[in-house]
Coordinates of C-alpha atoms and ligand atoms in Angstrom, one line a residue:
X1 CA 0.0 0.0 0.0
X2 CA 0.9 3.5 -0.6
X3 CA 3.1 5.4 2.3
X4 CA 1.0 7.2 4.4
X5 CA 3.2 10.1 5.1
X6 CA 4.1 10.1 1.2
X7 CA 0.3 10.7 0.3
X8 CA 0.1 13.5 3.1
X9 CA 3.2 15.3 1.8
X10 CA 1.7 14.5 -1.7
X11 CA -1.7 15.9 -0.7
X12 CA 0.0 19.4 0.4
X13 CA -2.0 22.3 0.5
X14 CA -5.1 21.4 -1.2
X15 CA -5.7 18.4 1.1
X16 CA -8.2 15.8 0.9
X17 CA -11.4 15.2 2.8
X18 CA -12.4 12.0 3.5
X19 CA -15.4 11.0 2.9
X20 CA -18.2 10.1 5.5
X21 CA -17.7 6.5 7.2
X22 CA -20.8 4.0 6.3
X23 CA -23.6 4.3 8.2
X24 CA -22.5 7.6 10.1
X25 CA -25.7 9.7 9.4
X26 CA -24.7 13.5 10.0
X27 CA -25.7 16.6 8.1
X28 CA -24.0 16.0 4.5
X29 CA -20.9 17.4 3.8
X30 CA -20.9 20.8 1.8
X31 CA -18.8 22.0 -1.1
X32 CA -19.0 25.6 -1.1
X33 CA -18.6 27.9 -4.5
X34 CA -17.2 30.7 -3.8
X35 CA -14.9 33.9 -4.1
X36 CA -11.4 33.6 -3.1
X37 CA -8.1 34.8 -3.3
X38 CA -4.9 31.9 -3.7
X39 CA -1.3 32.9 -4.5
X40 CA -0.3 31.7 -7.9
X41 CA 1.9 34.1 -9.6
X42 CA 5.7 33.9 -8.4
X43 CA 6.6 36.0 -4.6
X44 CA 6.4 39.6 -5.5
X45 CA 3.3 39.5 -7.9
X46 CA -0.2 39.7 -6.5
X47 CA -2.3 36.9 -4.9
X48 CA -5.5 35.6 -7.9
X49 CA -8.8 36.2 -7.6
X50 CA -10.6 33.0 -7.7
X51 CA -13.8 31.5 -7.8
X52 CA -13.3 28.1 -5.5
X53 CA -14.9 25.3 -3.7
X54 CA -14.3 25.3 0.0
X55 CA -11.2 28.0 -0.5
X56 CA -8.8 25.6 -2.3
X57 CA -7.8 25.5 -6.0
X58 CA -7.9 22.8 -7.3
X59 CA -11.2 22.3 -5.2
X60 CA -10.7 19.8 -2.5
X61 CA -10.1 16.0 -3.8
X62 CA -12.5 13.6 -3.2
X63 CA -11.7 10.2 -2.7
X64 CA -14.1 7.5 -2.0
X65 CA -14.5 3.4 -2.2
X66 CA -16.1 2.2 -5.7
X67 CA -19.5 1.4 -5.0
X68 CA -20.3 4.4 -2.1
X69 CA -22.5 7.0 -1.7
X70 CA -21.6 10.3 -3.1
X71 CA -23.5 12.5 -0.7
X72 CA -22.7 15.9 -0.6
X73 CA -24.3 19.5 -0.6
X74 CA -23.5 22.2 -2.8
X75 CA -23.8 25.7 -1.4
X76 CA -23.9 28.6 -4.0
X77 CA -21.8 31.7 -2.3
X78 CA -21.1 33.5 -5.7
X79 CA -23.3 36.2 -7.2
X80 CA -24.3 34.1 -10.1
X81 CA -26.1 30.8 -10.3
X82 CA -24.0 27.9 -10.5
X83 CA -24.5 23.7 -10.5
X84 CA -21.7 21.1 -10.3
X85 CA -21.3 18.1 -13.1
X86 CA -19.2 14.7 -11.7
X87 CA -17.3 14.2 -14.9
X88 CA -17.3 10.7 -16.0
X89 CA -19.7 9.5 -13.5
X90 CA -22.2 6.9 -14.6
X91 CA -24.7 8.6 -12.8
X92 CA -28.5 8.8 -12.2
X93 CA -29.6 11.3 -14.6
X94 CA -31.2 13.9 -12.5
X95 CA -27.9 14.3 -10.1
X96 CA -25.7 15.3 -13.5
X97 CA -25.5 19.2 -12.7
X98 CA -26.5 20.1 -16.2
X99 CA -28.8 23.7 -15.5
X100 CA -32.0 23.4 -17.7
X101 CA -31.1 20.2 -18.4
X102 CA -31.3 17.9 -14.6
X103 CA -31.6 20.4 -12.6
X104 CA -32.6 24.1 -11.8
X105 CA -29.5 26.4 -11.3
X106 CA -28.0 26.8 -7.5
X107 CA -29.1 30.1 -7.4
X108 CA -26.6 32.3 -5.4
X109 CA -27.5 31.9 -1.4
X110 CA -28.8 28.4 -2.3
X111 CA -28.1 24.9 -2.2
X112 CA -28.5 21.3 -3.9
X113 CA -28.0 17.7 -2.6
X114 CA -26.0 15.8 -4.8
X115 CA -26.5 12.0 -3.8
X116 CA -25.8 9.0 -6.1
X117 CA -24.0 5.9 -5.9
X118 CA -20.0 6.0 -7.5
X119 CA -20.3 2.5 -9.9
X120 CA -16.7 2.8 -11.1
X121 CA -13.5 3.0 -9.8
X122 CA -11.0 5.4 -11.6
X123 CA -10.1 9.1 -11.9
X124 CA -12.5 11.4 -12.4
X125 CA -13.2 15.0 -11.8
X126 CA -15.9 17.5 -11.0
X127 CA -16.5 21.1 -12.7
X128 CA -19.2 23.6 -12.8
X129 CA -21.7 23.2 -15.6
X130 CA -23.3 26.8 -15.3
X131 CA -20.8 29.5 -17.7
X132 CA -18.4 27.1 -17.9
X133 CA -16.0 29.2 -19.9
X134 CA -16.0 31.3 -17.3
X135 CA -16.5 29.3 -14.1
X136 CA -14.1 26.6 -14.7
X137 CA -11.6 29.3 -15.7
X138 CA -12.3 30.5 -12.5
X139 CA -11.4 27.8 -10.8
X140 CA -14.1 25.8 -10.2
X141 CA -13.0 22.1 -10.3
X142 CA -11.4 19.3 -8.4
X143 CA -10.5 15.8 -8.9
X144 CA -13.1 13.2 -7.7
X145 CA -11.1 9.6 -7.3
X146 CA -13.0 6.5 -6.7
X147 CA -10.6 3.9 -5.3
X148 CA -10.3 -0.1 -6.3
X149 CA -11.3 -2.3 -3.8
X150 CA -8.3 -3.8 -4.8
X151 CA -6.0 -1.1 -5.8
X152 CA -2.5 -1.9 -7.5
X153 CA 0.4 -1.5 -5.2
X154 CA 2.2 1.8 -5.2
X155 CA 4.0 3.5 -3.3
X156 CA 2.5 6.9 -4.0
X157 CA -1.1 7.2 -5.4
X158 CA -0.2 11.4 -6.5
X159 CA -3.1 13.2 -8.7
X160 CA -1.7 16.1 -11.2
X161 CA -4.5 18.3 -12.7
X162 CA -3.0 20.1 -15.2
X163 CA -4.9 23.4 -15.7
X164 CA -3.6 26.6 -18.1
X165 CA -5.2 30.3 -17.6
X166 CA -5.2 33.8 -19.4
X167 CA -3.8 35.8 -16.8
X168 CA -2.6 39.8 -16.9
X169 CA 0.6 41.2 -16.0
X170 CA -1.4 42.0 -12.2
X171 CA -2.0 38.2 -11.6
X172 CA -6.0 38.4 -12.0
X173 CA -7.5 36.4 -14.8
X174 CA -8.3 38.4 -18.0
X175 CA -11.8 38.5 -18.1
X176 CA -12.9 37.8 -22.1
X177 CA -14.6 35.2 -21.4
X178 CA -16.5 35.9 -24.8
X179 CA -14.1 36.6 -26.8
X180 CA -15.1 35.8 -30.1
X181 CA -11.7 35.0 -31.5
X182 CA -11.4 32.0 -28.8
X183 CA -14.9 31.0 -29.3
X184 CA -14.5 30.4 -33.3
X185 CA -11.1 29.3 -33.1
X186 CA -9.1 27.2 -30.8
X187 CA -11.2 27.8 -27.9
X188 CA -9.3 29.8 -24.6
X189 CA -5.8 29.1 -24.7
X190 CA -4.0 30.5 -21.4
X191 CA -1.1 31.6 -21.0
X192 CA 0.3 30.6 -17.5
X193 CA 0.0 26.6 -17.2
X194 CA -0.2 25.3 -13.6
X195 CA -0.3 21.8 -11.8
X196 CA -2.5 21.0 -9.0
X197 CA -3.0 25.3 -8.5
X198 CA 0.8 25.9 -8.7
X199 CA 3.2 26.2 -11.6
X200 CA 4.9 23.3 -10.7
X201 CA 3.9 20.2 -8.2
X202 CA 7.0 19.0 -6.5
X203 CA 7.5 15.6 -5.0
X204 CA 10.0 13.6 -3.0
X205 CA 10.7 9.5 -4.4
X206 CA 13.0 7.1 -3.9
X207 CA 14.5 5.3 -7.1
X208 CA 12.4 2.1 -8.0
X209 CA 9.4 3.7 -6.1
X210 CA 6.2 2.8 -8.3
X211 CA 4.0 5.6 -8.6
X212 CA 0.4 6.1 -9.6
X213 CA -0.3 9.5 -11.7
X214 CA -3.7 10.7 -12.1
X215 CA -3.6 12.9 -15.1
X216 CA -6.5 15.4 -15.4
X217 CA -6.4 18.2 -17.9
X218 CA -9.0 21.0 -16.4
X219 CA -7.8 23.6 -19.2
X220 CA -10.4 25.2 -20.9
X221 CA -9.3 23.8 -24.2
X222 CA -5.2 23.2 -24.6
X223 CA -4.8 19.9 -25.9
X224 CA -1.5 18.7 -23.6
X225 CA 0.9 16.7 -25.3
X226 CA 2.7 15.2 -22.0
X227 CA 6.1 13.6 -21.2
X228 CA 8.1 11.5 -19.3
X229 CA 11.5 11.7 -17.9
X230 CA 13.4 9.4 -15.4
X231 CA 9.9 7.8 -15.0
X232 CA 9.3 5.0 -16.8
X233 CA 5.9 3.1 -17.0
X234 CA 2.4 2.1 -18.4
X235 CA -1.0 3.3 -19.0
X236 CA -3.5 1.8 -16.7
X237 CA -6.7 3.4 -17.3
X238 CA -8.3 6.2 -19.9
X239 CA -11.3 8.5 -18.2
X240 CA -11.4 6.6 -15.5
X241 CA -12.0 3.2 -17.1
X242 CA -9.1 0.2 -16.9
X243 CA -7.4 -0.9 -19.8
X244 CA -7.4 -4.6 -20.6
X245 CA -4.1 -4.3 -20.8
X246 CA -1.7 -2.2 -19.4
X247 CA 0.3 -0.2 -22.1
X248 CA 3.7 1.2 -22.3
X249 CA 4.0 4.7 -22.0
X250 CA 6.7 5.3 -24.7
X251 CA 5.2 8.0 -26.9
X252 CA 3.9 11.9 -26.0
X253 CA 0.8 11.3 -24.4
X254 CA -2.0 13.4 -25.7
X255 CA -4.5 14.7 -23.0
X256 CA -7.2 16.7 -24.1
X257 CA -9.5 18.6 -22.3
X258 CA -11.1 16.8 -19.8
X259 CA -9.9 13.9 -20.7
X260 CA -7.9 11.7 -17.8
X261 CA -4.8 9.3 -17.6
X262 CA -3.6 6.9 -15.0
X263 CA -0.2 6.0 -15.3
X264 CA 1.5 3.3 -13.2
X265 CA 5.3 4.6 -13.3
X266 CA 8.5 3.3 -11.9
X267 CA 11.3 6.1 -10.9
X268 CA 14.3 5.3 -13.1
X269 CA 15.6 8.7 -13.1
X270 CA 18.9 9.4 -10.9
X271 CA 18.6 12.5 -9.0
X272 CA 15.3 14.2 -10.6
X273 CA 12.2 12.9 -12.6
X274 CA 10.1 15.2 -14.3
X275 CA 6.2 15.3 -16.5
X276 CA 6.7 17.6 -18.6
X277 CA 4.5 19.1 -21.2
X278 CA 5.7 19.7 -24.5
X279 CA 4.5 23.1 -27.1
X280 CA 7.0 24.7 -30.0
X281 CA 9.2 26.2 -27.5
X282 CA 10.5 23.2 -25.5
X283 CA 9.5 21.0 -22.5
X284 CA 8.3 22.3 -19.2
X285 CA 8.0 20.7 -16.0
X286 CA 4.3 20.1 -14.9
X287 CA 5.8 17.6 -11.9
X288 CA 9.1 17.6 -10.8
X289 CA 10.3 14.7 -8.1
X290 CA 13.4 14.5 -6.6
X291 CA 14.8 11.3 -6.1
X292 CA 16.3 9.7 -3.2
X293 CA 18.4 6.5 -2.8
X294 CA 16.2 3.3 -2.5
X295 CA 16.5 -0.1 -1.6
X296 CA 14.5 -1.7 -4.0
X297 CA 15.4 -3.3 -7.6
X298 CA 12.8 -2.9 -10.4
X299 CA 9.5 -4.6 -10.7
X300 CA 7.5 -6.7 -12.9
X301 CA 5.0 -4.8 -14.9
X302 CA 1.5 -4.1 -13.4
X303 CA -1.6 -6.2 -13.5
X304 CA -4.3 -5.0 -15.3
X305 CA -7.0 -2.8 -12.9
X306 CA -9.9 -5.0 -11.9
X307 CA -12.5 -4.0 -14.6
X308 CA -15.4 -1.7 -13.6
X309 CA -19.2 -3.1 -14.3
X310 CA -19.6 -3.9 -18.0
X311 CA -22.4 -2.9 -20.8
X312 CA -21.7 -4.6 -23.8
X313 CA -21.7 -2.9 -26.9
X314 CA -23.7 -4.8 -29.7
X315 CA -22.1 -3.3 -32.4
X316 CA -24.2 -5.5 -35.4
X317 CA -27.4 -4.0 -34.0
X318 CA -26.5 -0.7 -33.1
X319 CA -28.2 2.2 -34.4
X320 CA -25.8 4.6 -36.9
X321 CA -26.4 8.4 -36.2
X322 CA -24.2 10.5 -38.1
X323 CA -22.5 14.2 -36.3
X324 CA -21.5 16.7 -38.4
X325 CA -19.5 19.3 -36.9
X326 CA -19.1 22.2 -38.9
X327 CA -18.7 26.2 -38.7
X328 CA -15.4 28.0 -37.6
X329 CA -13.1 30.2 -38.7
X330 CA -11.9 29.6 -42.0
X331 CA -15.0 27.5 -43.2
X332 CA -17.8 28.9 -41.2
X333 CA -21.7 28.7 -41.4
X334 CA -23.4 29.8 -44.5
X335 CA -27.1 29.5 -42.2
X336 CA -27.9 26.5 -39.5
X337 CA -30.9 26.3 -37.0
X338 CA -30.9 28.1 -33.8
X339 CA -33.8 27.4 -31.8
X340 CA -36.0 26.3 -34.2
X341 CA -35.0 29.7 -36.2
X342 CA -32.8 29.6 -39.7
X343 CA -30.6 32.0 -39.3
X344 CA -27.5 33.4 -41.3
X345 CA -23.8 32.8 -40.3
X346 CA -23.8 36.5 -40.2
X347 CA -26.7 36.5 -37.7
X348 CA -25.2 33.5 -35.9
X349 CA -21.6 35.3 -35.5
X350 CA -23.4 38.2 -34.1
X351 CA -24.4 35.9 -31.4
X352 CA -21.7 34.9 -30.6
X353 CA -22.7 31.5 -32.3
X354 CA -19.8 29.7 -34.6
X355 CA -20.5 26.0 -34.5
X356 CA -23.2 23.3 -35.7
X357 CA -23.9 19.7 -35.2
X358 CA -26.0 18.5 -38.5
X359 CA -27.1 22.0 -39.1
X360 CA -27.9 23.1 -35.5
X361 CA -26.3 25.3 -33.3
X362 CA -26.7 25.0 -29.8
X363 CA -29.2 22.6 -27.4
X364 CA -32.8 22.4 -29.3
X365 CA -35.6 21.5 -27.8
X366 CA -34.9 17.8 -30.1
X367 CA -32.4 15.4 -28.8
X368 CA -30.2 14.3 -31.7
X369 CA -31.2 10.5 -31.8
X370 CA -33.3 9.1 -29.1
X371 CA -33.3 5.4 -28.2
X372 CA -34.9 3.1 -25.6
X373 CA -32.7 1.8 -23.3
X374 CA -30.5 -1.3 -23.8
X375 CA -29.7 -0.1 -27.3
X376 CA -26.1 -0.2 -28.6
X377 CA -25.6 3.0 -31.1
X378 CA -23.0 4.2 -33.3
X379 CA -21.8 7.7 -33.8
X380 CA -20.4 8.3 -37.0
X381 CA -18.7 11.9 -36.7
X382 CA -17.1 13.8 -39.0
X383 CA -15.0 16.8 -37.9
X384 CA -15.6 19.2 -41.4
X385 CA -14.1 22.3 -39.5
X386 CA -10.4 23.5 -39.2
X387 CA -9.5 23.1 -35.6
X388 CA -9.4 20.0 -32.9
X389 CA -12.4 19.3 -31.1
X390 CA -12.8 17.1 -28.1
X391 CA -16.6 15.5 -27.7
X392 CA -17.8 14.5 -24.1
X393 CA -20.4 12.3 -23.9
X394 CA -22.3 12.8 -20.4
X395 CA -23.9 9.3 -18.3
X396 CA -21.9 6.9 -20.4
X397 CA -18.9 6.4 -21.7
X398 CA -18.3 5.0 -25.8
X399 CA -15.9 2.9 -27.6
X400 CA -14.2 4.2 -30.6
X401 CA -15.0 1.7 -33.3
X402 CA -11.2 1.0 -34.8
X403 CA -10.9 0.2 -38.6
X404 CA -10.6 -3.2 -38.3
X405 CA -14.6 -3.2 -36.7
X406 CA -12.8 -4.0 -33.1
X407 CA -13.5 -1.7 -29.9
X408 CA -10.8 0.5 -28.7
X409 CA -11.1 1.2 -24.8
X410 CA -14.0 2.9 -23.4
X411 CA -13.8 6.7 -22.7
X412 CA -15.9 9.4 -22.4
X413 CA -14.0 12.6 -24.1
X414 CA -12.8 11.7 -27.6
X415 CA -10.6 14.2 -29.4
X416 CA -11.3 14.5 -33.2
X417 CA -8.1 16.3 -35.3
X418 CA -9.4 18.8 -38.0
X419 CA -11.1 17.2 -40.9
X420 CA -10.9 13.7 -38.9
X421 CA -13.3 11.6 -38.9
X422 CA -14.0 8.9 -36.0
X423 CA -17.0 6.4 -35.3
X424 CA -18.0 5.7 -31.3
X425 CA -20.7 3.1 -30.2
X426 CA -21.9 3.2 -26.7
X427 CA -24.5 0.9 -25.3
X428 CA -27.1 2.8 -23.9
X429 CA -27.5 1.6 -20.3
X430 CA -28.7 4.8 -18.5
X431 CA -31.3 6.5 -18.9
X432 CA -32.1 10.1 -19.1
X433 CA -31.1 13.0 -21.3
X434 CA -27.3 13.2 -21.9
X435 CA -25.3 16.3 -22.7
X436 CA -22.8 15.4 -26.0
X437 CA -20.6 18.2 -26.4
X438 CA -17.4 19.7 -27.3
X439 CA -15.6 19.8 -24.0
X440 CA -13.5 23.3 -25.5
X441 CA -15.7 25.3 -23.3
X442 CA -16.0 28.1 -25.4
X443 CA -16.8 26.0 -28.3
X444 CA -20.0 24.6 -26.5
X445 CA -21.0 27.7 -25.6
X446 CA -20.9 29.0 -28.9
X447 CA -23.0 26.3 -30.6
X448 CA -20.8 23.2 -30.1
X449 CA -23.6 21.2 -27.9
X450 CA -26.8 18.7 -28.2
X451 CA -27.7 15.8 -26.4
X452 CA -28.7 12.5 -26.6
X453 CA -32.1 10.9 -24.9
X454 CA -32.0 7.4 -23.6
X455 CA -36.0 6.5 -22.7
X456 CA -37.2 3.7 -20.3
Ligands
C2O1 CU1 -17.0 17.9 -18.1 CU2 -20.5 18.6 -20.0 O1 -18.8 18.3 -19.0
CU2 CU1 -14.7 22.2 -30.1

């Protein structure tokens, strides 16, 4: 098992609560939005302005056992309504956080019980869903871990939420949070890039320690491309779901927004380790460790994670429904529906609207496909626009359906390269109506969003 005092010292500021023993009945536990102020910028530049659950950014990590209660109240003490989504959760519908969709907004000076049962293990994370642009750039997010009953054995179980932000030369965050430049191109890029809250996470290993990392990328919409150095290792699990197999971190590994990696990693390095995330300039540290002597040789490779509850996908029976995502700069929107409305790209663009799936832009009234439950369905989308785009499917997570008609692993953020095209099948165990949107948060706000209605 992991050391104790590692996971503390791992832990550092942001800390973790624990979640309530079984059976204690006590008033629930509260996350509370609101306004804060956290040093990020270097000693002699001013503290940040945040928006924050319970004061710490990150928000506080929760950790529970798969297969608990997620009980927990969420107190609104910001001046604009709010509601919190649990990311990758296969949850019951009406406890998704989606405002207008499962639930009223938290209106400021109020309150909602989130309670549902955690199904899987693996990382996960939790985010406002109310102005997301805005609100996650804010600050509003945490990881949410949901432990094995069996976990592998590490010596350090450490969680890295990577996280980049447009910041001024006075350390607040520049508010354009409609900028229509991000919002038909690349989404809000920022330019100061921070790990766990801090522009670097620092850690103290042995050599041979095995570590667990529990990549989550909370940026707005930078696609990390992420490296390793003096840790060598394996990838264990994609958005929270286990890999068959475990396979060998060798390559840059892409993490796009929202998206999640665990990473089983042995310290080979001599004296320092490093992530690092690479852009045109060079590498940067994201995680630095500094390595002490240890005892230990190297291991054998990891066991697969036990596998979380299955829904087969019946691919030969699914139902096709083709996405077309178009609109953008440099191609654009000649007209598309807006509620119910044909308007032109002009008209949209005045809006503040850039980006259609199958001719609409932005939630309609009219799911995109609906299907009774049990169903297996296939998503054939086609990315016609000039820019990366990564699609979040909410309640369930997909397969991407390789060339060869096999099923890659099960995720539930899929990032599609300008002009690519990919096909997902999902089988649809859970009911409700699910969000499926770009998680670029700009680009959902400016069109890039439907959803998908499972009945029965
Ligand atoms: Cu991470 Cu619709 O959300
Ligand atoms: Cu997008």
């Amino acid at each position: 098992m992991l050391s104790r005092r590692f996971f503390l010292q791992a832990l550092g500021a942001a800390g973790t609560i624990p979640a309530l023993p079984r059976g204690v009945r006590a008033a629930l536990p509260v996350l509370e939005a609101g306004a804060s102020r956290v040093q990020i910028a270097p000693e002699g530049y001013s503290d940040t302005a945040l928006w924050t659950f319970n004061g710490s950014f990150p928000g506080p990590e929760l950790r529970f056992a798969q297969g608990e209660r997620f009980a927990w109240r969420v107190e609104n003490r910001l001046e604009t309504p709010t509601a919190v989504h649990w990311h990758g959760i296969r949850i019951d519908n009406a406890m998704d956080g989606v405002p207008g969709v499962t639930q009223d907004p938290i209106l400021p000076g109020t309150g909602f019980d989130y309670d549902f049962v955690l199904p899987d293990a693996g990382t996960y994370w939790y985010h406002s869903h109310a102005q997301s642009v805005e609100q996650v750039e804010r600050g509003l997010y945490g990881a949410l871990v949901v432990e094995e009953t069996d976990p592998p054995e590490v010596d350090a179980d450490i969680t890295l939420v990577i996280d980049d932000i447009r910041l001024g030369d006075d350390a607040q965050i520049i508010p354009d949070f409609d900028n229509m430049h991000d919002r038909s191109h690349a989404g809000r890029i920022g330019n100061v890039i921070l790990t766990n809250g801090r522009p670097q996470a620092e850690y103290q290993v042995r050599q041979h320690d095995r570590l667990r990392l529990r990549l989550i990328n909370a940026s707005n919409a930078r696609i990390f491309e992420l490296g390793l150095y003096g840790l060598a290792g394996w990838i264990v699990a994609l958005d929270g779901m286990p890999l068959a197999e475990p396979e060998a971190a060798l390559d840059t590994l892409t993490l796009a927004p929202a998206q999640r990696m665990d990473l089983i990693v042995d310290v080979t390095g001599e004296d320092e380790a490093f992530l690092l995330h690479f852009d045109r300039t060079g590498g940067y540290a994201q995680a630095s460790f500094r390595i002490g002597s240890g005892t230990r040789a190297r291991r054998e490779p990891p066991a697969a994670l036990p596998p979380n509850p299955d829904f087969p996908i019946d691919l030969a029976n699914a139902v096709p429904q083709r996405v077309l995502m178009e609109g953008g700069a440099m191609r654009g929107l000649s007209e598309a529906m807006h509620l119910g409305e044909v308007l032109t790209g002009r008209q949209l663009a005045e809006k503040g609207l850039f980006w259609a799936l199958n001719g609409q832009v932005g939630r309609d009234m009219l799911p995109l496909l609906e299907v009774p439950r049990g169903q297996s369905v296939r998503l054939g989308i086609v990315n016609d626009t000039a820019f990366p785009h990564a699609m979040h499917l909410h309640g369930m997570h997909f397969a991407e359906v390789l060339p060869d008609s096999t099923l890659g692993p099960l995720r539930d953020t899929i990032l599609l390269a300008q002009g690519e095209t990919k096909e997902l099948a999902f089988a649809a165990h859970n009911p409700g109506d699910w969000l499926f949107h770009c998680h670029m948060l700009g680009h959902h706000a400016a069109g890039m969003g439907t959803f998908i209605r499972v009945t029965g």
